[in-house]
JSON list of C-alpha atoms in Angstrom, two decimals:
[
{"chain": "A", "resi": 6, "resn": "MET", "atom": "CA", "xyz": [-15.83, -13.26, 11.36]},
{"chain": "A", "resi": 7, "resn": "SER", "atom": "CA", "xyz": [-17.01, -10.87, 14.06]},
{"chain": "A", "resi": 8, "resn": "ALA", "atom": "CA", "xyz": [-16.69, -7.14, 13.62]},
{"chain": "A", "resi": 9, "resn": "SER", "atom": "CA", "xyz": [-14.21, -7.17, 16.52]},
{"chain": "A", "resi": 10, "resn": "GLU", "atom": "CA", "xyz": [-11.68, -8.96, 14.29]},
{"chain": "A", "resi": 11, "resn": "PRO", "atom": "CA", "xyz": [-12.26, -7.55, 10.81]},
{"chain": "A", "resi": 12, "resn": "LEU", "atom": "CA", "xyz": [-10.90, -9.37, 7.77]},
{"chain": "A", "resi": 13, "resn": "ILE", "atom": "CA", "xyz": [-8.11, -7.37, 6.14]},
{"chain": "A", "resi": 14, "resn": "GLY", "atom": "CA", "xyz": [-7.11, -8.46, 2.63]},
{"chain": "A", "resi": 15, "resn": "ILE", "atom": "CA", "xyz": [-3.46, -7.89, 1.67]},
{"chain": "A", "resi": 16, "resn": "SER", "atom": "CA", "xyz": [-2.17, -8.07, -1.90]},
{"chain": "A", "resi": 17, "resn": "THR", "atom": "CA", "xyz": [0.69, -10.49, -2.53]},
{"chain": "A", "resi": 18, "resn": "TYR", "atom": "CA", "xyz": [3.12, -11.11, -5.39]},
{"chain": "A", "resi": 19, "resn": "LEU", "atom": "CA", "xyz": [4.45, -14.07, -7.33]},
{"chain": "A", "resi": 20, "resn": "GLU", "atom": "CA", "xyz": [8.14, -14.86, -6.83]},
{"chain": "A", "resi": 21, "resn": "ARG", "atom": "CA", "xyz": [10.48, -17.79, -7.30]},
{"chain": "A", "resi": 22, "resn": "THR", "atom": "CA", "xyz": [10.74, -19.08, -3.75]},
{"chain": "A", "resi": 23, "resn": "ARG", "atom": "CA", "xyz": [12.70, -21.81, -1.93]},
{"chain": "A", "resi": 24, "resn": "PHE", "atom": "CA", "xyz": [11.23, -23.63, 1.07]},
{"chain": "A", "resi": 25, "resn": "GLY", "atom": "CA", "xyz": [11.74, -27.18, 2.30]},
{"chain": "A", "resi": 26, "resn": "HIS", "atom": "CA", "xyz": [12.67, -29.32, -0.69]},
{"chain": "A", "resi": 27, "resn": "TRP", "atom": "CA", "xyz": [11.01, -26.98, -3.16]},
{"chain": "A", "resi": 28, "resn": "ASP", "atom": "CA", "xyz": [12.15, -24.24, -5.52]},
{"chain": "A", "resi": 29, "resn": "VAL", "atom": "CA", "xyz": [8.95, -23.01, -7.12]},
{"chain": "A", "resi": 30, "resn": "GLU", "atom": "CA", "xyz": [6.93, -19.92, -7.97]},
{"chain": "A", "resi": 31, "resn": "ALA", "atom": "CA", "xyz": [4.79, -18.93, -5.01]},
{"chain": "A", "resi": 32, "resn": "ALA", "atom": "CA", "xyz": [2.55, -16.13, -3.77]},
{"chain": "A", "resi": 33, "resn": "VAL", "atom": "CA", "xyz": [4.57, -14.35, -1.09]},
{"chain": "A", "resi": 34, "resn": "LEU", "atom": "CA", "xyz": [4.30, -11.43, 1.32]},
{"chain": "A", "resi": 35, "resn": "TYR", "atom": "CA", "xyz": [6.63, -9.90, 3.89]},
{"chain": "A", "resi": 36, "resn": "ARG", "atom": "CA", "xyz": [5.45, -11.15, 7.28]},
{"chain": "A", "resi": 37, "resn": "GLY", "atom": "CA", "xyz": [5.48, -7.68, 8.84]},
{"chain": "A", "resi": 38, "resn": "TYR", "atom": "CA", "xyz": [2.17, -6.90, 7.13]},
{"chain": "A", "resi": 39, "resn": "LEU", "atom": "CA", "xyz": [0.54, -9.94, 8.72]},
{"chain": "A", "resi": 40, "resn": "ASP", "atom": "CA", "xyz": [1.93, -9.21, 12.17]},
{"chain": "A", "resi": 41, "resn": "CYS", "atom": "CA", "xyz": [0.88, -5.56, 12.05]},
{"chain": "A", "resi": 42, "resn": "VAL", "atom": "CA", "xyz": [-2.68, -6.45, 11.06]},
{"chain": "A", "resi": 43, "resn": "VAL", "atom": "CA", "xyz": [-2.94, -9.07, 13.80]},
{"chain": "A", "resi": 44, "resn": "ARG", "atom": "CA", "xyz": [-1.45, -6.83, 16.47]},
{"chain": "A", "resi": 45, "resn": "ALA", "atom": "CA", "xyz": [-3.80, -4.04, 15.41]},
{"chain": "A", "resi": 46, "resn": "GLY", "atom": "CA", "xyz": [-6.78, -6.33, 16.01]},
{"chain": "A", "resi": 47, "resn": "GLY", "atom": "CA", "xyz": [-7.55, -7.65, 12.53]},
{"chain": "A", "resi": 48, "resn": "THR", "atom": "CA", "xyz": [-7.31, -10.97, 10.72]},
{"chain": "A", "resi": 49, "resn": "PRO", "atom": "CA", "xyz": [-5.14, -10.95, 7.57]},
{"chain": "A", "resi": 50, "resn": "VAL", "atom": "CA", "xyz": [-6.19, -12.58, 4.30]},
{"chain": "A", "resi": 51, "resn": "MET", "atom": "CA", "xyz": [-3.56, -12.94, 1.56]},
{"chain": "A", "resi": 52, "resn": "LEU", "atom": "CA", "xyz": [-4.76, -12.04, -1.95]},
{"chain": "A", "resi": 53, "resn": "PRO", "atom": "CA", "xyz": [-2.65, -13.42, -4.83]},
{"chain": "A", "resi": 54, "resn": "PRO", "atom": "CA", "xyz": [-2.36, -11.71, -8.25]},
{"chain": "A", "resi": 55, "resn": "VAL", "atom": "CA", "xyz": [-4.20, -14.52, -10.05]},
{"chain": "A", "resi": 56, "resn": "GLY", "atom": "CA", "xyz": [-7.80, -14.90, -11.15]},
{"chain": "A", "resi": 57, "resn": "THR", "atom": "CA", "xyz": [-10.18, -11.98, -11.54]},
{"chain": "A", "resi": 58, "resn": "TRP", "atom": "CA", "xyz": [-10.76, -9.62, -8.63]},
{"chain": "A", "resi": 59, "resn": "THR", "atom": "CA", "xyz": [-14.01, -7.69, -8.58]},
{"chain": "A", "resi": 60, "resn": "ALA", "atom": "CA", "xyz": [-16.14, -5.88, -6.01]},
{"chain": "A", "resi": 61, "resn": "GLU", "atom": "CA", "xyz": [-18.21, -9.06, -5.73]},
{"chain": "A", "resi": 62, "resn": "SER", "atom": "CA", "xyz": [-15.20, -11.32, -5.10]},
{"chain": "A", "resi": 63, "resn": "ILE", "atom": "CA", "xyz": [-13.81, -9.12, -2.30]},
{"chain": "A", "resi": 64, "resn": "ALA", "atom": "CA", "xyz": [-17.15, -8.31, -0.69]},
{"chain": "A", "resi": 65, "resn": "PHE", "atom": "CA", "xyz": [-16.30, -10.67, 2.20]},
{"chain": "A", "resi": 66, "resn": "LEU", "atom": "CA", "xyz": [-13.47, -8.35, 3.29]},
{"chain": "A", "resi": 67, "resn": "ASP", "atom": "CA", "xyz": [-13.70, -5.50, 5.79]},
{"chain": "A", "resi": 68, "resn": "GLY", "atom": "CA", "xyz": [-10.54, -3.70, 4.68]},
{"chain": "A", "resi": 69, "resn": "LEU", "atom": "CA", "xyz": [-7.75, -3.86, 2.09]},
{"chain": "A", "resi": 70, "resn": "VAL", "atom": "CA", "xyz": [-3.99, -3.28, 2.09]},
{"chain": "A", "resi": 71, "resn": "ILE", "atom": "CA", "xyz": [-2.14, -2.82, -1.20]},
{"chain": "A", "resi": 72, "resn": "ALA", "atom": "CA", "xyz": [1.39, -3.84, -0.28]},
{"chain": "A", "resi": 73, "resn": "GLY", "atom": "CA", "xyz": [4.73, -2.47, -1.41]},
{"chain": "A", "resi": 74, "resn": "GLY", "atom": "CA", "xyz": [6.90, -4.01, -4.10]},
{"chain": "A", "resi": 75, "resn": "ALA", "atom": "CA", "xyz": [7.98, -3.67, -7.72]},
{"chain": "A", "resi": 76, "resn": "ASP", "atom": "CA", "xyz": [7.63, -0.60, -9.95]},
{"chain": "A", "resi": 77, "resn": "VAL", "atom": "CA", "xyz": [4.26, 0.04, -11.56]},
{"chain": "A", "resi": 78, "resn": "ASP", "atom": "CA", "xyz": [4.39, -0.43, -15.34]},
{"chain": "A", "resi": 79, "resn": "PRO", "atom": "CA", "xyz": [4.73, 3.11, -16.82]},
{"chain": "A", "resi": 80, "resn": "ALA", "atom": "CA", "xyz": [2.51, 2.07, -19.73]},
{"chain": "A", "resi": 81, "resn": "THR", "atom": "CA", "xyz": [-0.40, 2.11, -17.28]},
{"chain": "A", "resi": 82, "resn": "TYR", "atom": "CA", "xyz": [-0.07, 5.89, -16.97]},
{"chain": "A", "resi": 83, "resn": "GLY", "atom": "CA", "xyz": [0.95, 6.58, -20.57]},
{"chain": "A", "resi": 84, "resn": "ALA", "atom": "CA", "xyz": [4.72, 6.98, -20.10]},
{"chain": "A", "resi": 85, "resn": "GLU", "atom": "CA", "xyz": [7.78, 5.47, -21.73]},
{"chain": "A", "resi": 86, "resn": "LYS", "atom": "CA", "xyz": [9.91, 3.23, -19.53]},
{"chain": "A", "resi": 87, "resn": "HIS", "atom": "CA", "xyz": [12.79, 5.04, -17.77]},
{"chain": "A", "resi": 88, "resn": "GLU", "atom": "CA", "xyz": [16.17, 3.30, -17.84]},
{"chain": "A", "resi": 89, "resn": "LYS", "atom": "CA", "xyz": [16.02, 2.80, -14.05]},
{"chain": "A", "resi": 90, "resn": "THR", "atom": "CA", "xyz": [12.45, 1.50, -13.95]},
{"chain": "A", "resi": 91, "resn": "GLY", "atom": "CA", "xyz": [12.16, -2.19, -13.18]},
{"chain": "A", "resi": 92, "resn": "GLU", "atom": "CA", "xyz": [10.69, -4.76, -15.53]},
{"chain": "A", "resi": 93, "resn": "PRO", "atom": "CA", "xyz": [6.88, -4.65, -15.53]},
{"chain": "A", "resi": 94, "resn": "ARG", "atom": "CA", "xyz": [4.91, -7.03, -13.34]},
{"chain": "A", "resi": 95, "resn": "ARG", "atom": "CA", "xyz": [1.72, -6.84, -15.34]},
{"chain": "A", "resi": 96, "resn": "ASP", "atom": "CA", "xyz": [-0.01, -9.64, -13.42]},
{"chain": "A", "resi": 97, "resn": "ARG", "atom": "CA", "xyz": [0.33, -7.70, -10.21]},
{"chain": "A", "resi": 98, "resn": "ASP", "atom": "CA", "xyz": [-0.58, -4.36, -11.77]},
{"chain": "A", "resi": 99, "resn": "GLU", "atom": "CA", "xyz": [-3.77, -5.79, -13.23]},
{"chain": "A", "resi": 100, "resn": "ALA", "atom": "CA", "xyz": [-4.76, -7.54, -10.01]},
{"chain": "A", "resi": 101, "resn": "GLU", "atom": "CA", "xyz": [-4.10, -4.56, -7.76]},
{"chain": "A", "resi": 102, "resn": "PHE", "atom": "CA", "xyz": [-5.85, -2.05, -10.02]},
{"chain": "A", "resi": 103, "resn": "ALA", "atom": "CA", "xyz": [-8.86, -4.38, -9.94]},
{"chain": "A", "resi": 104, "resn": "LEU", "atom": "CA", "xyz": [-8.65, -4.68, -6.14]},
{"chain": "A", "resi": 105, "resn": "VAL", "atom": "CA", "xyz": [-8.57, -0.90, -5.77]},
{"chain": "A", "resi": 106, "resn": "GLN", "atom": "CA", "xyz": [-11.50, -0.37, -8.12]},
{"chain": "A", "resi": 107, "resn": "GLY", "atom": "CA", "xyz": [-13.52, -3.07, -6.38]},
{"chain": "A", "resi": 108, "resn": "ALA", "atom": "CA", "xyz": [-12.75, -1.66, -2.95]},
{"chain": "A", "resi": 109, "resn": "LEU", "atom": "CA", "xyz": [-13.72, 1.86, -3.99]},
{"chain": "A", "resi": 110, "resn": "LYS", "atom": "CA", "xyz": [-17.00, 0.56, -5.39]},
{"chain": "A", "resi": 111, "resn": "LEU", "atom": "CA", "xyz": [-17.73, -1.02, -2.00]},
{"chain": "A", "resi": 112, "resn": "ASP", "atom": "CA", "xyz": [-16.41, 1.98, -0.03]},
{"chain": "A", "resi": 113, "resn": "LEU", "atom": "CA", "xyz": [-14.09, -0.53, 1.66]},
{"chain": "A", "resi": 114, "resn": "PRO", "atom": "CA", "xyz": [-11.32, 0.93, 3.86]},
{"chain": "A", "resi": 115, "resn": "VAL", "atom": "CA", "xyz": [-8.08, 0.92, 1.83]},
{"chain": "A", "resi": 116, "resn": "PHE", "atom": "CA", "xyz": [-4.48, 1.40, 2.94]},
{"chain": "A", "resi": 117, "resn": "GLY", "atom": "CA", "xyz": [-1.77, 1.70, 0.23]},
{"chain": "A", "resi": 118, "resn": "VAL", "atom": "CA", "xyz": [1.85, 1.12, 1.27]},
{"chain": "A", "resi": 119, "resn": "CYS", "atom": "CA", "xyz": [4.71, 2.47, -0.90]},
{"chain": "A", "resi": 120, "resn": "ARG", "atom": "CA", "xyz": [3.94, 0.86, -4.29]},
{"chain": "A", "resi": 121, "resn": "GLY", "atom": "CA", "xyz": [0.39, 0.58, -2.94]},
{"chain": "A", "resi": 122, "resn": "MET", "atom": "CA", "xyz": [0.07, 4.37, -2.76]},
{"chain": "A", "resi": 123, "resn": "GLN", "atom": "CA", "xyz": [1.42, 4.60, -6.31]},
{"chain": "A", "resi": 124, "resn": "VAL", "atom": "CA", "xyz": [-1.08, 1.98, -7.50]},
{"chain": "A", "resi": 125, "resn": "LEU", "atom": "CA", "xyz": [-3.87, 3.99, -5.90]},
{"chain": "A", "resi": 126, "resn": "ASN", "atom": "CA", "xyz": [-2.73, 7.16, -7.66]},
{"chain": "A", "resi": 127, "resn": "VAL", "atom": "CA", "xyz": [-2.38, 5.52, -11.07]},
{"chain": "A", "resi": 128, "resn": "ALA", "atom": "CA", "xyz": [-5.66, 3.62, -10.72]},
{"chain": "A", "resi": 129, "resn": "LEU", "atom": "CA", "xyz": [-7.39, 6.99, -10.22]},
{"chain": "A", "resi": 130, "resn": "GLY", "atom": "CA", "xyz": [-5.66, 8.64, -13.19]},
{"chain": "A", "resi": 131, "resn": "GLY", "atom": "CA", "xyz": [-2.43, 10.04, -11.74]},
{"chain": "A", "resi": 132, "resn": "THR", "atom": "CA", "xyz": [1.19, 9.59, -12.85]},
{"chain": "A", "resi": 133, "resn": "LEU", "atom": "CA", "xyz": [4.57, 8.80, -11.28]},
{"chain": "A", "resi": 134, "resn": "HIS", "atom": "CA", "xyz": [8.12, 10.11, -11.24]},
{"chain": "A", "resi": 135, "resn": "GLN", "atom": "CA", "xyz": [10.02, 7.05, -12.43]},
{"chain": "A", "resi": 136, "resn": "HIS", "atom": "CA", "xyz": [13.20, 7.85, -10.52]},
{"chain": "A", "resi": 137, "resn": "VAL", "atom": "CA", "xyz": [14.00, 10.02, -7.50]},
{"chain": "A", "resi": 138, "resn": "GLU", "atom": "CA", "xyz": [17.15, 10.10, -5.37]},
{"chain": "A", "resi": 139, "resn": "GLY", "atom": "CA", "xyz": [17.54, 10.04, -1.63]},
{"chain": "A", "resi": 140, "resn": "HIS", "atom": "CA", "xyz": [14.86, 7.59, -0.52]},
{"chain": "A", "resi": 141, "resn": "ASN", "atom": "CA", "xyz": [16.47, 4.24, -1.34]},
{"chain": "A", "resi": 142, "resn": "PRO", "atom": "CA", "xyz": [20.01, 4.12, 0.08]},
{"chain": "A", "resi": 143, "resn": "ALA", "atom": "CA", "xyz": [20.75, 0.47, -0.83]},
{"chain": "A", "resi": 144, "resn": "PRO", "atom": "CA", "xyz": [18.87, -2.76, -1.55]},
{"chain": "A", "resi": 145, "resn": "GLY", "atom": "CA", "xyz": [17.22, -3.89, 1.67]},
{"chain": "A", "resi": 146, "resn": "VAL", "atom": "CA", "xyz": [18.21, -0.71, 3.55]},
{"chain": "A", "resi": 147, "resn": "PHE", "atom": "CA", "xyz": [15.56, 1.77, 4.69]},
{"chain": "A", "resi": 148, "resn": "GLU", "atom": "CA", "xyz": [16.04, 5.54, 4.77]},
{"chain": "A", "resi": 149, "resn": "HIS", "atom": "CA", "xyz": [14.72, 7.22, 7.91]},
{"chain": "A", "resi": 150, "resn": "THR", "atom": "CA", "xyz": [12.86, 10.29, 6.69]},
{"chain": "A", "resi": 151, "resn": "ASP", "atom": "CA", "xyz": [11.10, 13.09, 8.58]},
{"chain": "A", "resi": 152, "resn": "ILE", "atom": "CA", "xyz": [7.77, 14.04, 7.06]},
{"chain": "A", "resi": 153, "resn": "ASP", "atom": "CA", "xyz": [5.48, 16.99, 7.71]},
{"chain": "A", "resi": 154, "resn": "VAL", "atom": "CA", "xyz": [1.79, 16.16, 7.95]},
{"chain": "A", "resi": 155, "resn": "SER", "atom": "CA", "xyz": [-0.88, 18.59, 6.80]},
{"chain": "A", "resi": 156, "resn": "PRO", "atom": "CA", "xyz": [-3.40, 19.77, 9.41]},
{"chain": "A", "resi": 157, "resn": "ASP", "atom": "CA", "xyz": [-7.10, 18.95, 9.12]},
{"chain": "A", "resi": 158, "resn": "THR", "atom": "CA", "xyz": [-6.40, 15.55, 7.55]},
{"chain": "A", "resi": 159, "resn": "ARG", "atom": "CA", "xyz": [-7.06, 11.99, 8.64]},
{"chain": "A", "resi": 160, "resn": "LEU", "atom": "CA", "xyz": [-3.31, 11.37, 8.70]},
{"chain": "A", "resi": 161, "resn": "HIS", "atom": "CA", "xyz": [-2.79, 14.29, 11.06]},
{"chain": "A", "resi": 162, "resn": "THR", "atom": "CA", "xyz": [-5.33, 12.77, 13.44]},
{"chain": "A", "resi": 163, "resn": "ILE", "atom": "CA", "xyz": [-3.31, 9.53, 13.35]},
{"chain": "A", "resi": 164, "resn": "LEU", "atom": "CA", "xyz": [0.31, 10.77, 13.35]},
{"chain": "A", "resi": 165, "resn": "GLY", "atom": "CA", "xyz": [0.29, 14.42, 14.40]},
{"chain": "A", "resi": 166, "resn": "ASP", "atom": "CA", "xyz": [2.28, 17.31, 12.86]},
{"chain": "A", "resi": 167, "resn": "ARG", "atom": "CA", "xyz": [5.54, 15.51, 12.12]},
{"chain": "A", "resi": 168, "resn": "THR", "atom": "CA", "xyz": [6.91, 12.00, 12.27]},
{"chain": "A", "resi": 169, "resn": "ASN", "atom": "CA", "xyz": [9.85, 9.87, 11.16]},
{"chain": "A", "resi": 170, "resn": "VAL", "atom": "CA", "xyz": [9.19, 7.08, 8.66]},
{"chain": "A", "resi": 171, "resn": "GLN", "atom": "CA", "xyz": [11.13, 4.31, 6.94]},
{"chain": "A", "resi": 172, "resn": "CYS", "atom": "CA", "xyz": [11.39, 4.71, 3.16]},
{"chain": "A", "resi": 173, "resn": "HIS", "atom": "CA", "xyz": [12.69, 2.38, 0.45]},
{"chain": "A", "resi": 174, "resn": "HIS", "atom": "CA", "xyz": [11.56, 3.68, -2.94]},
{"chain": "A", "resi": 175, "resn": "HIS", "atom": "CA", "xyz": [13.02, 5.22, -6.09]},
{"chain": "A", "resi": 176, "resn": "GLN", "atom": "CA", "xyz": [9.69, 6.33, -7.57]},
{"chain": "A", "resi": 177, "resn": "SER", "atom": "CA", "xyz": [7.11, 8.77, -6.26]},
{"chain": "A", "resi": 178, "resn": "LEU", "atom": "CA", "xyz": [3.86, 10.50, -7.14]},
{"chain": "A", "resi": 179, "resn": "ASP", "atom": "CA", "xyz": [4.06, 13.09, -9.94]},
{"chain": "A", "resi": 180, "resn": "ARG", "atom": "CA", "xyz": [0.61, 14.28, -11.02]},
{"chain": "A", "resi": 181, "resn": "VAL", "atom": "CA", "xyz": [-1.75, 13.51, -8.16]},
{"chain": "A", "resi": 182, "resn": "ALA", "atom": "CA", "xyz": [-5.04, 11.99, -9.28]},
{"chain": "A", "resi": 183, "resn": "ASP", "atom": "CA", "xyz": [-8.26, 13.97, -9.05]},
{"chain": "A", "resi": 184, "resn": "GLY", "atom": "CA", "xyz": [-9.87, 13.42, -5.65]},
{"chain": "A", "resi": 185, "resn": "LEU", "atom": "CA", "xyz": [-6.63, 12.51, -3.91]},
{"chain": "A", "resi": 186, "resn": "ARG", "atom": "CA", "xyz": [-5.28, 15.05, -1.45]},
{"chain": "A", "resi": 187, "resn": "VAL", "atom": "CA", "xyz": [-1.61, 15.25, -0.49]},
{"chain": "A", "resi": 188, "resn": "THR", "atom": "CA", "xyz": [-1.41, 14.96, 3.30]},
{"chain": "A", "resi": 189, "resn": "ALA", "atom": "CA", "xyz": [2.35, 14.72, 3.94]},
{"chain": "A", "resi": 190, "resn": "ARG", "atom": "CA", "xyz": [5.64, 15.58, 2.27]},
{"chain": "A", "resi": 191, "resn": "ALA", "atom": "CA", "xyz": [9.33, 15.00, 2.89]},
{"chain": "A", "resi": 192, "resn": "ALA", "atom": "CA", "xyz": [11.77, 17.92, 3.11]},
{"chain": "A", "resi": 193, "resn": "ASP", "atom": "CA", "xyz": [12.63, 17.58, -0.60]},
{"chain": "A", "resi": 194, "resn": "GLY", "atom": "CA", "xyz": [8.95, 17.89, -1.56]},
{"chain": "A", "resi": 195, "resn": "THR", "atom": "CA", "xyz": [8.34, 14.20, -2.21]},
{"chain": "A", "resi": 196, "resn": "VAL", "atom": "CA", "xyz": [4.71, 13.26, -1.66]},
{"chain": "A", "resi": 197, "resn": "GLU", "atom": "CA", "xyz": [4.72, 11.00, 1.38]},
{"chain": "A", "resi": 198, "resn": "ALA", "atom": "CA", "xyz": [0.99, 10.46, 1.91]},
{"chain": "A", "resi": 199, "resn": "VAL", "atom": "CA", "xyz": [-2.41, 10.97, 0.29]},
{"chain": "A", "resi": 200, "resn": "GLU", "atom": "CA", "xyz": [-6.03, 10.38, 1.16]},
{"chain": "A", "resi": 201, "resn": "LEU", "atom": "CA", "xyz": [-9.17, 10.23, -0.95]},
{"chain": "A", "resi": 202, "resn": "ASP", "atom": "CA", "xyz": [-11.68, 12.97, -0.24]},
{"chain": "A", "resi": 203, "resn": "GLY", "atom": "CA", "xyz": [-15.16, 11.73, 0.58]},
{"chain": "A", "resi": 204, "resn": "ALA", "atom": "CA", "xyz": [-14.14, 8.10, 1.15]},
{"chain": "A", "resi": 205, "resn": "ARG", "atom": "CA", "xyz": [-14.70, 6.15, 4.35]},
{"chain": "A", "resi": 206, "resn": "PHE", "atom": "CA", "xyz": [-10.95, 5.46, 4.70]},
{"chain": "A", "resi": 207, "resn": "VAL", "atom": "CA", "xyz": [-8.58, 5.55, 1.72]},
{"chain": "A", "resi": 208, "resn": "VAL", "atom": "CA", "xyz": [-5.05, 6.41, 2.80]},
{"chain": "A", "resi": 209, "resn": "GLY", "atom": "CA", "xyz": [-1.73, 5.91, 1.03]},
{"chain": "A", "resi": 210, "resn": "VAL", "atom": "CA", "xyz": [1.78, 6.33, 2.43]},
{"chain": "A", "resi": 211, "resn": "GLN", "atom": "CA", "xyz": [5.06, 6.24, 0.53]},
{"chain": "A", "resi": 212, "resn": "SER", "atom": "CA", "xyz": [6.87, 4.75, 3.54]},
{"chain": "A", "resi": 213, "resn": "HIS", "atom": "CA", "xyz": [6.87, 1.24, 5.06]},
{"chain": "A", "resi": 214, "resn": "PRO", "atom": "CA", "xyz": [5.01, 1.20, 8.39]},
{"chain": "A", "resi": 215, "resn": "GLU", "atom": "CA", "xyz": [5.04, -2.60, 8.37]},
{"chain": "A", "resi": 216, "resn": "GLN", "atom": "CA", "xyz": [8.75, -2.39, 9.23]},
{"chain": "A", "resi": 217, "resn": "ASP", "atom": "CA", "xyz": [7.97, -1.20, 12.77]},
{"chain": "A", "resi": 218, "resn": "ILE", "atom": "CA", "xyz": [5.53, -3.49, 14.55]},
{"chain": "A", "resi": 219, "resn": "GLU", "atom": "CA", "xyz": [5.83, -1.35, 17.68]},
{"chain": "A", "resi": 220, "resn": "ASP", "atom": "CA", "xyz": [4.22, 1.63, 15.95]},
{"chain": "A", "resi": 221, "resn": "LEU", "atom": "CA", "xyz": [0.82, 0.37, 14.89]},
{"chain": "A", "resi": 222, "resn": "ARG", "atom": "CA", "xyz": [-0.94, 3.70, 14.54]},
{"chain": "A", "resi": 223, "resn": "LEU", "atom": "CA", "xyz": [-1.65, 3.42, 10.82]},
{"chain": "A", "resi": 224, "resn": "PHE", "atom": "CA", "xyz": [-2.68, -0.22, 10.95]},
{"chain": "A", "resi": 225, "resn": "GLU", "atom": "CA", "xyz": [-4.85, 0.46, 14.00]},
{"chain": "A", "resi": 226, "resn": "ALA", "atom": "CA", "xyz": [-6.57, 3.25, 12.09]},
{"chain": "A", "resi": 227, "resn": "LEU", "atom": "CA", "xyz": [-7.22, 0.89, 9.17]},
{"chain": "A", "resi": 228, "resn": "VAL", "atom": "CA", "xyz": [-8.52, -1.88, 11.42]},
{"chain": "A", "resi": 229, "resn": "GLY", "atom": "CA", "xyz": [-10.69, 0.60, 13.29]},
{"chain": "A", "resi": 230, "resn": "ALA", "atom": "CA", "xyz": [-12.24, 1.78, 10.03]},
{"chain": "A", "resi": 231, "resn": "ALA", "atom": "CA", "xyz": [-12.68, -1.84, 8.92]},
{"chain": "A", "resi": 232, "resn": "ARG", "atom": "CA", "xyz": [-14.35, -2.72, 12.22]},
{"chain": "A", "resi": 233, "resn": "GLU", "atom": "CA", "xyz": [-16.83, 0.13, 11.77]},
{"chain": "A", "resi": 234, "resn": "PHE", "atom": "CA", "xyz": [-17.43, -0.96, 8.15]},
{"chain": "A", "resi": 235, "resn": "ALA", "atom": "CA", "xyz": [-18.18, -4.51, 9.34]},
{"chain": "A", "resi": 236, "resn": "ARG", "atom": "CA", "xyz": [-20.47, -3.25, 12.10]},
{"chain": "A", "resi": 237, "resn": "ARG", "atom": "CA", "xyz": [-22.50, -1.11, 9.70]},
{"chain": "A", "resi": 238, "resn": "ARG", "atom": "CA", "xyz": [-22.72, -3.92, 7.17]},
{"chain": "A", "resi": 239, "resn": "ALA", "atom": "CA", "xyz": [-23.96, -6.34, 9.84]}
]
């Protein structure tokens, strides 16, 4: 693959799925992620939560997206399960923690979306609030939230001082992991974005930019970083 079309890995999840004549467990992903990567100039590669992911096994990638989805198992950050926390998806937790660690070892550009930002925080030693109100109005319905972006951050370069995002989450970052810097918050103080100091490109957002394929700023930033990574590696 040429550096002009960098390979962007995207984590997927296992779900009971119906298609054609079949009703089976399958690795699935919301198509918006694929479309956003393609429209931003990259080539998506779906990564299922099976097998063993290591730095060596993802070394063919130029960038990584950890997608949104189910709650992170609170046992992974030393907490008891809250009554409103979903059932653990340990296969996905294990796979995505391994993907993050492998990507960081390679200094691979990483973009965490919603759960993906939470995975990044927990993988680096942080914790989560297991339930917050006001960011998840109903199943399948996104809350439009204004966020303030901190100056002198990568996110500010991408989005500016303030922007409106689509949120669908009931958990959020509590203790932010060492090395991660909060780069945006909602009006109620919820952490809406982080980035990893000293990394080539490690950005997490609590919102769902894949829901708006007309606003590709974040995916274009990821693909741009991945293109530069591929160029330097070549």
